[in-house]
PDB file of C-alpha atoms and ligand atoms in Angstrom:
ATOM      1  CA  UNK A   1     -14.722   2.792  14.863  1.00  0.00           C
ATOM      2  CA  UNK A   2     -11.659   3.961  13.030  1.00  0.00           C
ATOM      3  CA  UNK A   3     -12.390   5.774   9.759  1.00  0.00           C
ATOM      4  CA  UNK A   4     -10.046   4.865   6.907  1.00  0.00           C
ATOM      5  CA  UNK A   5     -11.600   6.888   4.152  1.00  0.00           C
ATOM      6  CA  UNK A   6     -14.001   9.810   3.833  1.00  0.00           C
ATOM      7  CA  UNK A   7     -15.655  10.540   0.530  1.00  0.00           C
ATOM      8  CA  UNK A   8     -17.272  13.963   0.471  1.00  0.00           C
ATOM      9  CA  UNK A   9     -19.564  15.356  -2.239  1.00  0.00           C
ATOM     10  CA  UNK A  10     -17.792  13.440  -4.963  1.00  0.00           C
ATOM     11  CA  UNK A  11     -18.877  14.072  -8.550  1.00  0.00           C
ATOM     12  CA  UNK A  12     -17.483  12.877 -11.848  1.00  0.00           C
ATOM     13  CA  UNK A  13     -18.245  13.970 -15.389  1.00  0.00           C
ATOM     14  CA  UNK A  14     -16.775  12.328 -18.459  1.00  0.00           C
ATOM     15  CA  UNK A  15     -16.044  14.634 -21.353  1.00  0.00           C
ATOM     16  CA  UNK A  16     -16.866  12.854 -24.575  1.00  0.00           C
ATOM     17  CA  UNK A  17     -17.208  13.906 -28.194  1.00  0.00           C
ATOM     18  CA  UNK A  18     -20.951  13.912 -27.704  1.00  0.00           C
ATOM     19  CA  UNK A  19     -20.706  16.194 -24.706  1.00  0.00           C
ATOM     20  CA  UNK A  20     -20.513  15.772 -20.994  1.00  0.00           C
ATOM     21  CA  UNK A  21     -21.694  12.570 -19.313  1.00  0.00           C
ATOM     22  CA  UNK A  22     -22.405  12.879 -15.618  1.00  0.00           C
ATOM     23  CA  UNK A  23     -21.435   9.557 -14.053  1.00  0.00           C
ATOM     24  CA  UNK A  24     -21.400  10.338 -10.315  1.00  0.00           C
ATOM     25  CA  UNK A  25     -23.361  13.070  -8.605  1.00  0.00           C
ATOM     26  CA  UNK A  26     -22.494  14.345  -5.136  1.00  0.00           C
ATOM     27  CA  UNK A  27     -21.725  11.111  -3.317  1.00  0.00           C
ATOM     28  CA  UNK A  28     -20.612  11.080   0.329  1.00  0.00           C
ATOM     29  CA  UNK A  29     -19.799   8.133   2.581  1.00  0.00           C
ATOM     30  CA  UNK A  30     -17.204   6.920   5.073  1.00  0.00           C
ATOM     31  CA  UNK A  31     -15.329   3.640   5.167  1.00  0.00           C
ATOM     32  CA  UNK A  32     -14.455   2.108   8.522  1.00  0.00           C
ATOM     33  CA  UNK A  33     -11.594  -0.155   9.479  1.00  0.00           C
ATOM     34  CA  UNK A  34     -12.290  -3.854   8.864  1.00  0.00           C
ATOM     35  CA  UNK A  35     -15.786  -3.402   7.537  1.00  0.00           C
ATOM     36  CA  UNK A  36     -17.125  -5.187   4.474  1.00  0.00           C
ATOM     37  CA  UNK A  37     -18.891  -2.508   2.465  1.00  0.00           C
ATOM     38  CA  UNK A  38     -20.858  -3.461  -0.638  1.00  0.00           C
ATOM     39  CA  UNK A  39     -21.998  -1.022  -3.281  1.00  0.00           C
ATOM     40  CA  UNK A  40     -24.870  -2.100  -5.492  1.00  0.00           C
ATOM     41  CA  UNK A  41     -26.426  -0.402  -8.470  1.00  0.00           C
ATOM     42  CA  UNK A  42     -27.664  -1.261 -11.922  1.00  0.00           C
ATOM     43  CA  UNK A  43     -25.346  -1.801 -14.850  1.00  0.00           C
ATOM     44  CA  UNK A  44     -23.782   1.433 -16.173  1.00  0.00           C
ATOM     45  CA  UNK A  45     -24.702   3.505 -13.129  1.00  0.00           C
ATOM     46  CA  UNK A  46     -21.142   4.509 -12.259  1.00  0.00           C
ATOM     47  CA  UNK A  47     -19.900   1.780  -9.906  1.00  0.00           C
ATOM     48  CA  UNK A  48     -16.590   1.026 -11.631  1.00  0.00           C
ATOM     49  CA  UNK A  49     -16.029   4.743 -12.114  1.00  0.00           C
ATOM     50  CA  UNK A  50     -16.290   5.174  -8.346  1.00  0.00           C
ATOM     51  CA  UNK A  51     -13.822   2.356  -7.612  1.00  0.00           C
ATOM     52  CA  UNK A  52     -11.380   3.632 -10.229  1.00  0.00           C
ATOM     53  CA  UNK A  53     -11.446   7.017  -8.545  1.00  0.00           C
ATOM     54  CA  UNK A  54     -10.873   5.478  -5.108  1.00  0.00           C
ATOM     55  CA  UNK A  55      -7.960   3.481  -6.558  1.00  0.00           C
ATOM     56  CA  UNK A  56      -6.454   6.671  -7.995  1.00  0.00           C
ATOM     57  CA  UNK A  57      -6.806   5.311 -11.525  1.00  0.00           C
ATOM     58  CA  UNK A  58      -9.154   8.083 -12.568  1.00  0.00           C
ATOM     59  CA  UNK A  59      -9.688  11.694 -11.565  1.00  0.00           C
ATOM     60  CA  UNK A  60     -12.889  13.278 -10.305  1.00  0.00           C
ATOM     61  CA  UNK A  61     -14.611  16.542 -11.146  1.00  0.00           C
ATOM     62  CA  UNK A  62     -15.401  17.865  -7.687  1.00  0.00           C
ATOM     63  CA  UNK A  63     -15.533  16.836  -4.062  1.00  0.00           C
ATOM     64  CA  UNK A  64     -12.972  15.463  -1.681  1.00  0.00           C
ATOM     65  CA  UNK A  65     -11.432  12.149  -0.695  1.00  0.00           C
ATOM     66  CA  UNK A  66      -9.847  12.257   2.732  1.00  0.00           C
ATOM     67  CA  UNK A  67      -7.394   9.513   3.596  1.00  0.00           C
ATOM     68  CA  UNK A  68      -4.163   8.962   5.398  1.00  0.00           C
ATOM     69  CA  UNK A  69      -1.367   9.383   2.856  1.00  0.00           C
ATOM     70  CA  UNK A  70       0.088   6.012   3.868  1.00  0.00           C
ATOM     71  CA  UNK A  71      -3.153   4.178   3.190  1.00  0.00           C
ATOM     72  CA  UNK A  72      -2.492   1.312   0.785  1.00  0.00           C
ATOM     73  CA  UNK A  73      -5.218   0.292  -1.613  1.00  0.00           C
ATOM     74  CA  UNK A  74      -5.389  -3.063  -3.409  1.00  0.00           C
ATOM     75  CA  UNK A  75      -7.589  -3.510  -6.465  1.00  0.00           C
ATOM     76  CA  UNK A  76      -8.982  -6.769  -7.775  1.00  0.00           C
ATOM     77  CA  UNK A  77     -10.731  -6.731 -11.110  1.00  0.00           C
ATOM     78  CA  UNK A  78     -13.634  -8.681 -12.526  1.00  0.00           C
ATOM     79  CA  UNK A  79     -11.483 -11.173 -14.358  1.00  0.00           C
ATOM     80  CA  UNK A  80      -8.802 -12.981 -12.335  1.00  0.00           C
ATOM     81  CA  UNK A  81      -6.177 -11.539 -14.749  1.00  0.00           C
ATOM     82  CA  UNK A  82      -3.630 -14.281 -14.122  1.00  0.00           C
ATOM     83  CA  UNK A  83      -0.940 -14.487 -16.784  1.00  0.00           C
ATOM     84  CA  UNK A  84      -1.062 -17.925 -18.447  1.00  0.00           C
ATOM     85  CA  UNK A  85       2.707 -18.122 -18.966  1.00  0.00           C
ATOM     86  CA  UNK A  86       3.611 -17.543 -15.322  1.00  0.00           C
ATOM     87  CA  UNK A  87       3.277 -20.230 -12.682  1.00  0.00           C
ATOM     88  CA  UNK A  88       1.049 -19.696  -9.649  1.00  0.00           C
ATOM     89  CA  UNK A  89       3.809 -18.421  -7.380  1.00  0.00           C
ATOM     90  CA  UNK A  90       5.029 -15.910  -9.983  1.00  0.00           C
ATOM     91  CA  UNK A  91       1.472 -14.811 -10.686  1.00  0.00           C
ATOM     92  CA  UNK A  92       0.923 -14.221  -6.980  1.00  0.00           C
ATOM     93  CA  UNK A  93       4.193 -12.238  -6.848  1.00  0.00           C
ATOM     94  CA  UNK A  94       3.396 -10.131  -9.917  1.00  0.00           C
ATOM     95  CA  UNK A  95       2.128  -7.061  -8.046  1.00  0.00           C
ATOM     96  CA  UNK A  96       5.189  -7.028  -5.816  1.00  0.00           C
ATOM     97  CA  UNK A  97       7.418  -7.493  -8.846  1.00  0.00           C
ATOM     98  CA  UNK A  98       5.869  -4.532 -10.674  1.00  0.00           C
ATOM     99  CA  UNK A  99       6.263  -2.345  -7.591  1.00  0.00           C
ATOM    100  CA  UNK A 100       9.844  -3.491  -7.079  1.00  0.00           C
ATOM    101  CA  UNK A 101       8.985  -4.938  -3.690  1.00  0.00           C
ATOM    102  CA  UNK A 102       9.986  -8.549  -4.260  1.00  0.00           C
ATOM    103  CA  UNK A 103      12.016  -8.837  -1.073  1.00  0.00           C
ATOM    104  CA  UNK A 104      12.720 -12.153   0.617  1.00  0.00           C
ATOM    105  CA  UNK A 105      10.349 -11.193   3.408  1.00  0.00           C
ATOM    106  CA  UNK A 106       7.519 -10.351   1.006  1.00  0.00           C
ATOM    107  CA  UNK A 107       8.075 -13.532  -1.011  1.00  0.00           C
ATOM    108  CA  UNK A 108       7.808 -15.551   2.180  1.00  0.00           C
ATOM    109  CA  UNK A 109       4.642 -13.690   3.124  1.00  0.00           C
ATOM    110  CA  UNK A 110       3.040 -14.628  -0.215  1.00  0.00           C
ATOM    111  CA  UNK A 111       4.225 -18.233   0.028  1.00  0.00           C
ATOM    112  CA  UNK A 112       2.739 -18.331   3.512  1.00  0.00           C
ATOM    113  CA  UNK A 113      -0.635 -17.092   2.223  1.00  0.00           C
ATOM    114  CA  UNK A 114      -0.634 -19.608  -0.645  1.00  0.00           C
ATOM    115  CA  UNK A 115       0.126 -22.366   1.844  1.00  0.00           C
ATOM    116  CA  UNK A 116      -2.444 -21.166   4.383  1.00  0.00           C
ATOM    117  CA  UNK A 117      -5.189 -21.083   1.772  1.00  0.00           C
ATOM    118  CA  UNK A 118      -4.614 -24.510   0.252  1.00  0.00           C
ATOM    119  CA  UNK A 119      -2.445 -23.709  -2.763  1.00  0.00           C
ATOM    120  CA  UNK A 120       0.880 -25.082  -1.569  1.00  0.00           C
ATOM    121  CA  UNK A 121       0.918 -27.956  -4.065  1.00  0.00           C
ATOM    122  CA  UNK A 122       0.166 -25.622  -6.959  1.00  0.00           C
ATOM    123  CA  UNK A 123       3.050 -23.143  -6.748  1.00  0.00           C
ATOM    124  CA  UNK A 124       4.714 -24.580  -9.865  1.00  0.00           C
ATOM    125  CA  UNK A 125       1.478 -25.162 -11.759  1.00  0.00           C
ATOM    126  CA  UNK A 126       0.012 -22.815 -14.384  1.00  0.00           C
ATOM    127  CA  UNK A 127      -3.352 -20.999 -14.248  1.00  0.00           C
ATOM    128  CA  UNK A 128      -5.028 -23.336 -16.780  1.00  0.00           C
ATOM    129  CA  UNK A 129      -4.333 -26.269 -14.431  1.00  0.00           C
ATOM    130  CA  UNK A 130      -6.444 -24.695 -11.663  1.00  0.00           C
ATOM    131  CA  UNK A 131     -10.202 -24.415 -11.185  1.00  0.00           C
ATOM    132  CA  UNK A 132     -11.864 -21.016 -11.537  1.00  0.00           C
ATOM    133  CA  UNK A 133     -12.253 -20.825  -7.776  1.00  0.00           C
ATOM    134  CA  UNK A 134      -8.580 -21.527  -7.145  1.00  0.00           C
ATOM    135  CA  UNK A 135      -7.540 -18.933  -9.711  1.00  0.00           C
ATOM    136  CA  UNK A 136      -9.697 -16.393  -7.929  1.00  0.00           C
ATOM    137  CA  UNK A 137      -7.949 -17.258  -4.673  1.00  0.00           C
ATOM    138  CA  UNK A 138      -4.561 -16.698  -6.344  1.00  0.00           C
ATOM    139  CA  UNK A 139      -5.778 -13.329  -7.654  1.00  0.00           C
ATOM    140  CA  UNK A 140      -6.898 -12.368  -4.162  1.00  0.00           C
ATOM    141  CA  UNK A 141      -3.569 -13.408  -2.645  1.00  0.00           C
ATOM    142  CA  UNK A 142      -1.761 -11.376  -5.315  1.00  0.00           C
ATOM    143  CA  UNK A 143      -3.826  -8.368  -4.218  1.00  0.00           C
ATOM    144  CA  UNK A 144      -3.050  -9.097  -0.558  1.00  0.00           C
ATOM    145  CA  UNK A 145       0.696  -9.393  -1.295  1.00  0.00           C
ATOM    146  CA  UNK A 146       1.244  -5.635  -1.096  1.00  0.00           C
ATOM    147  CA  UNK A 147      -0.459  -5.671   2.348  1.00  0.00           C
ATOM    148  CA  UNK A 148      -3.220  -3.244   1.417  1.00  0.00           C
ATOM    149  CA  UNK A 149      -5.334  -1.565   4.101  1.00  0.00           C
ATOM    150  CA  UNK A 150      -8.371  -1.507   1.824  1.00  0.00           C
ATOM    151  CA  UNK A 151      -9.289  -3.982  -0.874  1.00  0.00           C
ATOM    152  CA  UNK A 152     -11.407  -2.822  -3.785  1.00  0.00           C
ATOM    153  CA  UNK A 153     -13.265  -5.639  -5.497  1.00  0.00           C
ATOM    154  CA  UNK A 154     -15.127  -4.895  -8.734  1.00  0.00           C
ATOM    155  CA  UNK A 155     -17.676  -7.657  -9.322  1.00  0.00           C
ATOM    156  CA  UNK A 156     -15.034 -10.233  -8.396  1.00  0.00           C
ATOM    157  CA  UNK A 157     -17.255 -13.266  -8.981  1.00  0.00           C
ATOM    158  CA  UNK A 158     -19.078 -12.267 -12.132  1.00  0.00           C
ATOM    159  CA  UNK A 159     -16.945 -14.436 -14.428  1.00  0.00           C
ATOM    160  CA  UNK A 160     -17.794 -17.556 -12.404  1.00  0.00           C
ATOM    161  CA  UNK A 161     -20.809 -19.853 -12.704  1.00  0.00           C
ATOM    162  CA  UNK A 162     -23.379 -19.795  -9.896  1.00  0.00           C
ATOM    163  CA  UNK A 163     -22.014 -22.757  -7.907  1.00  0.00           C
ATOM    164  CA  UNK A 164     -18.449 -21.487  -8.084  1.00  0.00           C
ATOM    165  CA  UNK A 165     -19.595 -18.040  -6.969  1.00  0.00           C
ATOM    166  CA  UNK A 166     -21.051 -19.488  -3.802  1.00  0.00           C
ATOM    167  CA  UNK A 167     -17.915 -21.499  -3.060  1.00  0.00           C
ATOM    168  CA  UNK A 168     -15.535 -18.653  -3.894  1.00  0.00           C
ATOM    169  CA  UNK A 169     -17.575 -16.231  -1.755  1.00  0.00           C
ATOM    170  CA  UNK A 170     -16.986 -18.541   1.210  1.00  0.00           C
ATOM    171  CA  UNK A 171     -13.286 -18.591   0.439  1.00  0.00           C
ATOM    172  CA  UNK A 172     -12.929 -14.875  -0.041  1.00  0.00           C
ATOM    173  CA  UNK A 173     -14.976 -13.986   3.049  1.00  0.00           C
ATOM    174  CA  UNK A 174     -12.869 -16.360   5.134  1.00  0.00           C
ATOM    175  CA  UNK A 175      -9.560 -14.998   3.848  1.00  0.00           C
ATOM    176  CA  UNK A 176     -10.636 -11.390   4.306  1.00  0.00           C
ATOM    177  CA  UNK A 177     -11.830 -12.006   7.842  1.00  0.00           C
ATOM    178  CA  UNK A 178      -8.659 -13.864   8.821  1.00  0.00           C
ATOM    179  CA  UNK A 179      -6.408 -11.229   7.302  1.00  0.00           C
ATOM    180  CA  UNK A 180      -8.508  -8.483   8.962  1.00  0.00           C
ATOM    181  CA  UNK A 181      -8.960  -6.451   5.789  1.00  0.00           C
ATOM    182  CA  UNK A 182     -11.353  -3.655   4.939  1.00  0.00           C
ATOM    183  CA  UNK A 183     -13.293  -4.232   1.734  1.00  0.00           C
ATOM    184  CA  UNK A 184     -15.285  -2.158  -0.711  1.00  0.00           C
ATOM    185  CA  UNK A 185     -16.980  -4.558  -3.096  1.00  0.00           C
ATOM    186  CA  UNK A 186     -19.137  -3.760  -6.070  1.00  0.00           C
ATOM    187  CA  UNK A 187     -21.814  -6.108  -7.263  1.00  0.00           C
ATOM    188  CA  UNK A 188     -25.197  -5.950  -8.914  1.00  0.00           C
ATOM    189  CA  UNK A 189     -26.274  -9.155  -7.156  1.00  0.00           C
ATOM    190  CA  UNK A 190     -28.434  -8.348  -4.106  1.00  0.00           C
ATOM    191  CA  UNK A 191     -28.101 -11.802  -2.528  1.00  0.00           C
ATOM    192  CA  UNK A 192     -24.342 -11.761  -2.943  1.00  0.00           C
ATOM    193  CA  UNK A 193     -24.106  -8.335  -1.306  1.00  0.00           C
ATOM    194  CA  UNK A 194     -26.312  -9.489   1.589  1.00  0.00           C
ATOM    195  CA  UNK A 195     -24.291 -12.654   2.108  1.00  0.00           C
ATOM    196  CA  UNK A 196     -21.070 -10.677   2.563  1.00  0.00           C
ATOM    197  CA  UNK A 197     -21.664  -7.099   3.669  1.00  0.00           C
ATOM    198  CA  UNK A 198     -21.735  -5.291   6.989  1.00  0.00           C
ATOM    199  CA  UNK A 199     -23.162  -2.288   5.151  1.00  0.00           C
ATOM    200  CA  UNK A 200     -24.680  -1.838   1.715  1.00  0.00           C
ATOM    201  CA  UNK A 201     -24.805   1.382  -0.274  1.00  0.00           C
ATOM    202  CA  UNK A 202     -27.486   1.489  -2.954  1.00  0.00           C
ATOM    203  CA  UNK A 203     -26.711   3.698  -5.943  1.00  0.00           C
ATOM    204  CA  UNK A 204     -29.313   5.087  -8.328  1.00  0.00           C
ATOM    205  CA  UNK A 205     -29.095   4.740 -12.079  1.00  0.00           C
ATOM    206  CA  UNK A 206     -26.652   7.128 -13.800  1.00  0.00           C
ATOM    207  CA  UNK A 207     -25.699   9.669 -12.646  1.00  0.00           C
ATOM    208  CA  UNK A 208     -25.133   7.679  -9.473  1.00  0.00           C
ATOM    209  CA  UNK A 209     -26.430   9.250  -6.296  1.00  0.00           C
ATOM    210  CA  UNK A 210     -26.712   7.390  -2.993  1.00  0.00           C
ATOM    211  CA  UNK A 211     -30.281   6.225  -2.503  1.00  0.00           C
ATOM    212  CA  UNK A 212     -29.732   4.544   0.854  1.00  0.00           C
ATOM    213  CA  UNK A 213     -27.100   3.084   3.134  1.00  0.00           C
ATOM    214  CA  UNK A 214     -28.145  -0.008   5.108  1.00  0.00           C
ATOM    215  CA  UNK A 215     -26.545  -1.654   8.107  1.00  0.00           C
ATOM    216  CA  UNK A 216     -26.947  -5.386   7.589  1.00  0.00           C
ATOM    217  CA  UNK A 217     -27.548  -7.600  10.596  1.00  0.00           C
ATOM    218  CA  UNK A 218     -27.822 -11.195   9.468  1.00  0.00           C
ATOM    219  CA  UNK A 219     -27.152 -14.180  11.659  1.00  0.00           C
ATOM    220  CA  UNK A 220     -24.481 -16.578  10.494  1.00  0.00           C
ATOM    221  CA  UNK A 221     -20.715 -16.451  10.280  1.00  0.00           C
ATOM    222  CA  UNK A 222     -20.296 -17.288   6.601  1.00  0.00           C
ATOM    223  CA  UNK A 223     -21.941 -16.126   3.373  1.00  0.00           C
ATOM    224  CA  UNK A 224     -23.817 -19.407   2.942  1.00  0.00           C
ATOM    225  CA  UNK A 225     -25.178 -19.402   6.476  1.00  0.00           C
ATOM    226  CA  UNK A 226     -26.182 -15.743   6.140  1.00  0.00           C
ATOM    227  CA  UNK A 227     -28.223 -16.640   3.056  1.00  0.00           C
ATOM    228  CA  UNK A 228     -30.301 -18.861   5.381  1.00  0.00           C
ATOM    229  CA  UNK A 229     -30.871 -16.171   8.024  1.00  0.00           C
ATOM    230  CA  UNK A 230     -34.495 -15.441   8.977  1.00  0.00           C
ATOM    231  CA  UNK A 231     -34.411 -11.787   7.922  1.00  0.00           C
ATOM    232  CA  UNK A 232     -32.567 -12.383   4.613  1.00  0.00           C
ATOM    233  CA  UNK A 233     -35.777 -12.056   2.593  1.00  0.00           C
ATOM    234  CA  UNK A 234     -36.683  -8.880   4.470  1.00  0.00           C
ATOM    235  CA  UNK A 235     -33.446  -7.182   3.415  1.00  0.00           C
ATOM    236  CA  UNK A 236     -33.683  -8.630  -0.093  1.00  0.00           C
ATOM    237  CA  UNK A 237     -37.081  -7.067  -0.547  1.00  0.00           C
ATOM    238  CA  UNK A 238     -35.902  -3.714   0.795  1.00  0.00           C
ATOM    239  CA  UNK A 239     -32.944  -3.592  -1.590  1.00  0.00           C
ATOM    240  CA  UNK A 240     -34.935  -4.868  -4.561  1.00  0.00           C
ATOM    241  CA  UNK A 241     -37.440  -2.051  -4.125  1.00  0.00           C
ATOM    242  CA  UNK A 242     -34.635   0.473  -3.835  1.00  0.00           C
ATOM    243  CA  UNK A 243     -32.679  -0.628  -6.866  1.00  0.00           C
ATOM    244  CA  UNK A 244     -33.311   1.156 -10.173  1.00  0.00           C
ATOM    245  CA  UNK A 245     -33.899  -1.450 -12.868  1.00  0.00           C
ATOM    246  CA  UNK A 246     -32.391  -1.084 -16.314  1.00  0.00           C
ATOM    247  CA  UNK A 247     -35.220  -2.741 -18.164  1.00  0.00           C
TER     248      UNK A 247
HETATM  249  P1  ADP B   1     -20.884   0.390 -13.912  1.00  0.00           P
HETATM  250  O1  ADP B   1     -19.560  -0.089 -13.421  1.00  0.00           O
HETATM  251  O2  ADP B   1     -21.822   0.783 -12.828  1.00  0.00           O
HETATM  252  O3  ADP B   1     -21.550  -0.595 -14.831  1.00  0.00           O
HETATM  253  P2  ADP B   1     -19.310   2.507 -15.151  1.00  0.00           P
HETATM  254  O4  ADP B   1     -18.779   3.219 -13.962  1.00  0.00           O
HETATM  255  O5  ADP B   1     -18.376   1.624 -15.884  1.00  0.00           O
HETATM  256  O6  ADP B   1     -20.653   1.724 -14.774  1.00  0.00           O
HETATM  257  O7  ADP B   1     -19.873   3.578 -16.172  1.00  0.00           O
HETATM  258  C1  ADP B   1     -20.795   4.589 -15.775  1.00  0.00           C
HETATM  259  C2  ADP B   1     -21.198   5.426 -16.952  1.00  0.00           C
HETATM  260  O8  ADP B   1     -20.117   6.227 -17.409  1.00  0.00           O
HETATM  261  C3  ADP B   1     -21.630   4.595 -18.147  1.00  0.00           C
HETATM  262  O9  ADP B   1     -22.781   5.202 -18.684  1.00  0.00           O
HETATM  263  C4  ADP B   1     -20.482   4.669 -19.119  1.00  0.00           C
HETATM  264  O10 ADP B   1     -20.957   4.674 -20.431  1.00  0.00           O
HETATM  265  C5  ADP B   1     -19.825   5.988 -18.770  1.00  0.00           C
HETATM  266  N1  ADP B   1     -18.372   5.875 -18.931  1.00  0.00           N
HETATM  267  C6  ADP B   1     -17.547   5.004 -18.300  1.00  0.00           C
HETATM  268  N2  ADP B   1     -16.266   5.186 -18.650  1.00  0.00           N
HETATM  269  C7  ADP B   1     -16.274   6.210 -19.559  1.00  0.00           C
HETATM  270  C8  ADP B   1     -15.260   6.900 -20.304  1.00  0.00           C
HETATM  271  N3  ADP B   1     -13.964   6.559 -20.194  1.00  0.00           N
HETATM  272  N4  ADP B   1     -15.652   7.876 -21.136  1.00  0.00           N
HETATM  273  C9  ADP B   1     -16.940   8.236 -21.238  1.00  0.00           C
HETATM  274  N5  ADP B   1     -17.937   7.643 -20.560  1.00  0.00           N
HETATM  275  C10 ADP B   1     -17.628   6.648 -19.728  1.00  0.00           C
HETATM  276 MG1   MG B   2     -18.541  -1.926 -13.769  1.00  0.00          MG
END
């Protein structure tokens, strides 16, 4: 399998007024082309810090990140972050606009994605006229617009209610598979990670170290069907025991 990213002995300390806070401690893992990698860990353990570093939004204290210099990384945050005063098409084009890449070809690519994923009738509508699930789809398409090789998703469903999360997971998994993307997704929801991931990395409480990396083999070709797989409970139990609890 083709390696897209190698993270070697990565550590990160924050310097604060109260002294140094060690957030990440000597983490190493690889990311392979077209895999769905989930990272789970308790709240405050250093998950977002890790994604911010991978997205080049934050620096790190020591270690190495090895990647092809042409590798494009797309980042989708917790909230859908759609701008209420822009219509759906302009929201989906926002990333391209900011990067000065709003070419005719790219605009057509985004329109094509919106059409393909059931948003054709909503191009002129505004975010508050869409359901939470549809907004999430627009946010994902906006991230896909720059044609990233790797998508970083930081708890992408946490703002949604339980039912919507299940529906949106189906949507997102389907889009990611069809567009053949590589994903690193953070969540603290074990079942959600199991329903989506090819591999799961379990982080300890802060400072985050890797406790285990699991290959997940669950029958089913969608998140909902994977939740019904025979060995789902087996993996759930394994991860639950591994996870440091913040209580
Ligand atoms: P998670 O996403 O796993 O909930 P974060 O990566 O956001 O956790 O934070 C990890 C730890 O680092 C937390 O204890 C947090 O308080 C600390 N931290 C995060 N950002 C900063 C910062 N800018 N300055 C100082 N400490 C920070
Ligand atoms: Mg976080």
